[in-house]
XYZ file of N, CA and C in Angstrom:
339
model
N 0.846 -1.185 0.000
C 0.000 0.000 0.000
C 0.892 1.249 0.000
N 0.695 2.110 -0.968
C 1.544 3.293 -1.074
C 0.800 4.549 -0.636
N 1.437 5.295 0.269
C 0.824 6.552 0.720
C 1.624 7.732 0.173
N 2.563 7.433 -0.751
C 3.425 8.490 -1.275
C 2.640 9.665 -1.845
N 1.654 9.362 -2.674
C 0.906 10.435 -3.322
C 0.184 11.280 -2.273
N -0.395 10.609 -1.301
C -1.146 11.325 -0.273
C -0.226 12.229 0.555
N 0.879 11.670 1.042
C 1.748 12.446 1.921
C 2.548 13.497 1.159
N 2.766 13.268 -0.121
C 3.543 14.219 -0.912
C 2.886 15.599 -0.927
N 1.585 15.630 -0.779
C 0.873 16.905 -0.818
C 0.917 17.648 0.512
N 1.313 16.977 1.578
C 1.338 17.608 2.902
C 2.405 18.684 3.006
N 3.566 18.407 2.456
C 4.686 19.339 2.564
C 5.048 19.837 1.170
N 4.621 21.050 0.868
C 4.847 21.603 -0.464
C 6.179 22.331 -0.537
N 6.732 22.363 -1.734
C 7.923 23.175 -1.969
C 7.483 24.610 -2.196
N 8.190 25.571 -1.625
C 7.896 26.983 -1.878
C 9.115 27.649 -2.491
N 8.856 28.682 -3.269
C 9.918 29.453 -3.905
C 10.180 30.705 -3.080
N 11.318 31.279 -3.317
C 11.697 32.484 -2.582
C 10.653 33.594 -2.727
N 10.069 33.693 -3.923
C 9.079 34.746 -4.192
C 7.841 34.623 -3.298
N 7.542 33.404 -2.853
C 6.355 33.176 -2.015
C 6.672 33.254 -0.524
N 7.953 33.223 -0.202
C 8.379 33.008 1.176
C 7.881 34.064 2.158
N 8.102 35.321 1.834
C 7.740 36.387 2.769
C 6.234 36.498 2.988
N 5.460 36.300 1.924
C 4.007 36.378 2.102
C 3.512 35.199 2.936
N 4.178 34.060 2.784
C 3.828 32.884 3.591
C 4.088 33.159 5.069
N 5.233 33.785 5.353
C 5.580 34.124 6.736
C 4.539 35.052 7.360
N 3.996 35.949 6.557
C 3.015 36.888 7.107
C 1.622 36.271 7.215
N 1.365 35.213 6.450
C 0.039 34.577 6.470
C -0.106 33.527 7.565
N 0.966 32.817 7.845
C 0.898 31.694 8.778
C 1.450 32.097 10.143
N 0.747 31.707 11.205
C 1.226 32.018 12.559
C 2.511 31.251 12.847
N 2.485 29.931 12.614
C 3.671 29.097 12.847
C 4.007 28.373 11.556
N 5.248 28.517 11.128
C 5.672 27.863 9.897
C 7.019 27.175 10.092
N 7.109 25.951 9.586
C 8.323 25.145 9.675
C 8.895 25.073 8.262
N 10.140 25.489 8.092
C 10.758 25.492 6.769
C 11.935 24.519 6.756
N 11.826 23.527 5.884
C 12.872 22.519 5.725
C 13.723 22.915 4.518
N 14.950 23.367 4.771
C 15.871 23.698 3.682
C 16.543 22.404 3.241
N 16.392 22.070 1.960
C 16.796 20.769 1.474
C 17.373 20.856 0.061
N 17.872 19.721 -0.450
C 18.345 19.640 -1.835
C 18.249 18.183 -2.268
N 18.040 17.979 -3.560
C 17.857 16.617 -4.073
C 19.096 15.746 -3.866
N 20.283 16.353 -3.880
C 21.533 15.597 -3.760
C 21.930 15.318 -2.307
N 21.161 15.810 -1.370
C 21.525 15.725 0.045
C 20.950 14.467 0.706
N 21.836 13.510 1.008
C 21.409 12.260 1.632
C 20.710 12.446 2.975
N 21.337 13.171 3.912
C 20.701 13.384 5.219
C 19.329 14.065 5.114
N 19.155 14.898 4.075
C 17.855 15.572 3.883
C 16.755 14.542 3.645
N 17.100 13.472 2.938
C 16.113 12.419 2.669
C 15.701 11.718 3.962
N 16.598 11.704 4.925
C 16.284 11.069 6.206
C 15.251 11.866 6.999
N 15.303 13.184 6.901
C 14.344 13.964 7.688
C 13.053 14.262 6.930
N 13.037 13.965 5.630
C 11.833 14.222 4.838
C 10.584 13.535 5.415
N 10.663 12.244 5.786
C 9.476 11.604 6.387
C 9.084 12.247 7.719
N 10.064 12.787 8.443
C 9.775 13.441 9.720
C 8.986 14.729 9.489
N 9.301 15.423 8.382
C 8.570 16.651 8.047
C 7.124 16.325 7.681
N 6.944 15.188 6.979
C 5.586 14.737 6.633
C 4.806 14.449 7.922
N 5.468 13.765 8.838
C 4.849 13.405 10.122
C 4.483 14.673 10.905
N 5.366 15.645 10.879
C 5.145 16.925 11.554
C 3.930 17.638 10.959
N 3.862 17.641 9.628
C 2.748 18.288 8.929
C 1.424 17.632 9.323
N 1.463 16.315 9.462
C 0.269 15.560 9.845
C -0.130 15.866 11.287
N 0.845 15.814 12.182
C 0.574 16.016 13.605
C 0.070 17.425 13.920
N 0.627 18.412 13.222
C 0.282 19.797 13.537
C -0.630 20.435 12.483
N -1.292 19.595 11.704
C -2.186 20.088 10.652
C -3.188 21.086 11.236
N -3.277 22.248 10.599
C -4.209 23.265 11.078
C -3.611 24.174 12.145
N -2.443 23.784 12.694
C -1.807 24.603 13.733
C -0.460 25.156 13.294
N 0.204 24.430 12.405
C 1.498 24.875 11.871
C 1.610 24.415 10.432
N 2.249 25.221 9.608
C 2.427 24.857 8.209
C 3.864 24.421 8.005
N 4.040 23.298 7.312
C 5.378 22.771 7.036
C 5.632 22.881 5.533
N 6.749 23.509 5.174
C 7.106 23.656 3.762
C 8.582 23.306 3.561
N 8.949 23.100 2.288
C 10.347 22.835 1.946
C 10.848 23.910 1.003
N 12.127 24.204 1.101
C 12.780 25.120 0.176
C 13.978 24.387 -0.420
N 13.987 24.252 -1.739
C 15.120 23.636 -2.431
C 16.209 24.695 -2.552
N 17.334 24.478 -1.866
C 18.364 25.531 -1.819
C 19.048 25.754 -3.159
N 19.031 24.748 -4.038
C 19.659 24.929 -5.345
C 18.918 25.982 -6.167
N 17.615 26.072 -5.971
C 16.802 27.044 -6.714
C 16.592 28.339 -5.945
N 16.961 28.349 -4.681
C 16.673 29.503 -3.824
C 17.860 29.867 -2.932
N 19.028 30.005 -3.538
C 20.245 30.282 -2.755
C 20.169 31.540 -1.894
N 19.625 32.655 -2.406
C 19.611 33.881 -1.585
C 18.871 33.709 -0.254
N 17.792 32.963 -0.274
C 17.005 32.778 0.951
C 17.797 31.930 1.956
N 18.576 30.995 1.446
C 19.421 30.140 2.275
C 20.479 31.006 2.969
N 21.088 31.886 2.200
C 22.127 32.775 2.735
C 21.547 33.812 3.691
N 20.335 34.251 3.396
C 19.672 35.275 4.216
C 19.604 34.879 5.688
N 19.469 33.590 5.943
C 19.374 33.123 7.325
C 20.709 32.599 7.856
N 21.788 32.871 7.108
C 23.129 32.521 7.563
C 23.377 31.028 7.630
N 22.640 30.283 6.834
C 22.799 28.824 6.866
C 24.007 28.399 6.048
N 24.696 27.367 6.529
C 25.867 26.872 5.811
C 25.740 25.412 5.435
N 24.868 24.700 6.129
C 24.726 23.285 5.796
C 23.261 22.858 5.879
N 22.964 21.759 5.216
C 21.612 21.206 5.238
C 21.708 19.741 5.649
N 20.657 19.134 6.127
C 19.340 19.731 6.309
C 19.330 20.791 7.416
N 18.517 21.820 7.193
C 18.316 22.863 8.193
C 16.816 23.136 8.272
N 16.283 23.041 9.468
C 14.853 23.266 9.669
C 14.696 24.513 10.533
N 13.987 25.502 9.990
C 13.767 26.762 10.699
C 12.308 26.866 11.094
N 12.064 27.305 12.303
C 10.694 27.461 12.789
C 10.437 28.938 13.049
N 9.401 29.437 12.391
C 9.033 30.848 12.513
C 7.705 30.967 13.232
N 7.578 32.003 14.046
C 6.298 32.323 14.671
C 6.009 33.788 14.402
N 4.849 34.053 13.818
C 4.455 35.420 13.457
C 5.555 36.143 12.674
N 6.171 35.428 11.740
C 7.177 36.024 10.866
C 8.564 36.137 11.454
N 8.727 35.710 12.701
C 10.018 35.842 13.378
C 10.672 34.471 13.565
N 11.959 34.379 13.246
C 12.688 33.125 13.408
C 12.835 32.799 14.888
N 12.337 31.631 15.293
C 12.366 31.240 16.705
C 13.343 30.106 16.982
N 13.566 29.265 15.986
C 14.314 28.037 16.230
C 15.020 27.597 14.951
N 16.262 27.136 15.080
C 17.001 26.578 13.948
C 17.561 25.233 14.361
N 17.216 24.204 13.601
C 17.733 22.860 13.885
C 18.511 22.409 12.644
N 19.828 22.277 12.787
C 20.664 21.885 11.655
C 21.087 20.432 11.815
N 21.020 19.685 10.717
C 21.431 18.286 10.732
C 20.268 17.354 11.003
N 20.585 16.075 11.020
C 19.560 15.066 11.263
C 19.304 14.999 12.761
N 18.052 15.138 13.140
C 17.670 15.105 14.551
C 16.485 14.165 14.729
N 16.277 13.677 15.954
C 15.120 12.814 16.184
C 13.823 13.609 16.042
N 12.761 12.921 15.700
C 11.462 13.558 15.487
C 11.046 14.420 16.678
N 11.330 13.934 17.875
C 10.924 14.629 19.104
C 11.508 16.044 19.162
N 12.721 16.203 18.639
C 13.333 17.536 18.680
C 12.542 18.514 17.808
N 12.102 18.040 16.644
C 11.304 18.894 15.759
C 9.931 19.169 16.367
N 9.273 18.106 16.852
C 7.908 18.275 17.354
C 7.855 19.133 18.610
N 8.846 18.988 19.512
C 8.827 19.803 20.720
C 9.139 21.265 20.394
N 9.989 21.502 19.389
C 10.287 22.874 18.972
C 9.037 23.540 18.398
N 8.251 22.792 17.642
C 7.026 23.336 17.074
C 6.008 23.560 18.202
N 5.888 22.569 19.072
C 4.926 22.604 20.172
C 5.086 23.875 21.030
N 6.339 24.218 21.347
C 6.529 25.359 22.235
C 6.296 26.709 21.544
N 6.134 26.687 20.228
C 5.845 27.932 19.514
C 4.387 28.062 19.090
N 3.598 27.082 19.435
C 2.176 27.128 19.060
C 1.390 27.874 20.128
């Protein structure tokens, strides 16, 4: 049984042009900075899907492909991926770099809701 199609829609890719308006529209937003060539990024991808499911309606989870959106990656002073940034009311609250257990992501989101 494949749930790929269903879960693929939970975490959408956003472009730099949409980023700022998204920050102003959503109270809590989780941004996964990723790239297709990044092995560790693939490890946290299912965790982002799980996060989107758990916090549906309370937090929005999106991905940014850094190859297509380098300026936004640099804007937040990031040097390596995977990097997950959590924003509340447009303000950066939390940065988690590297592969981390699901609990670290979920508790970071929880305390900003």
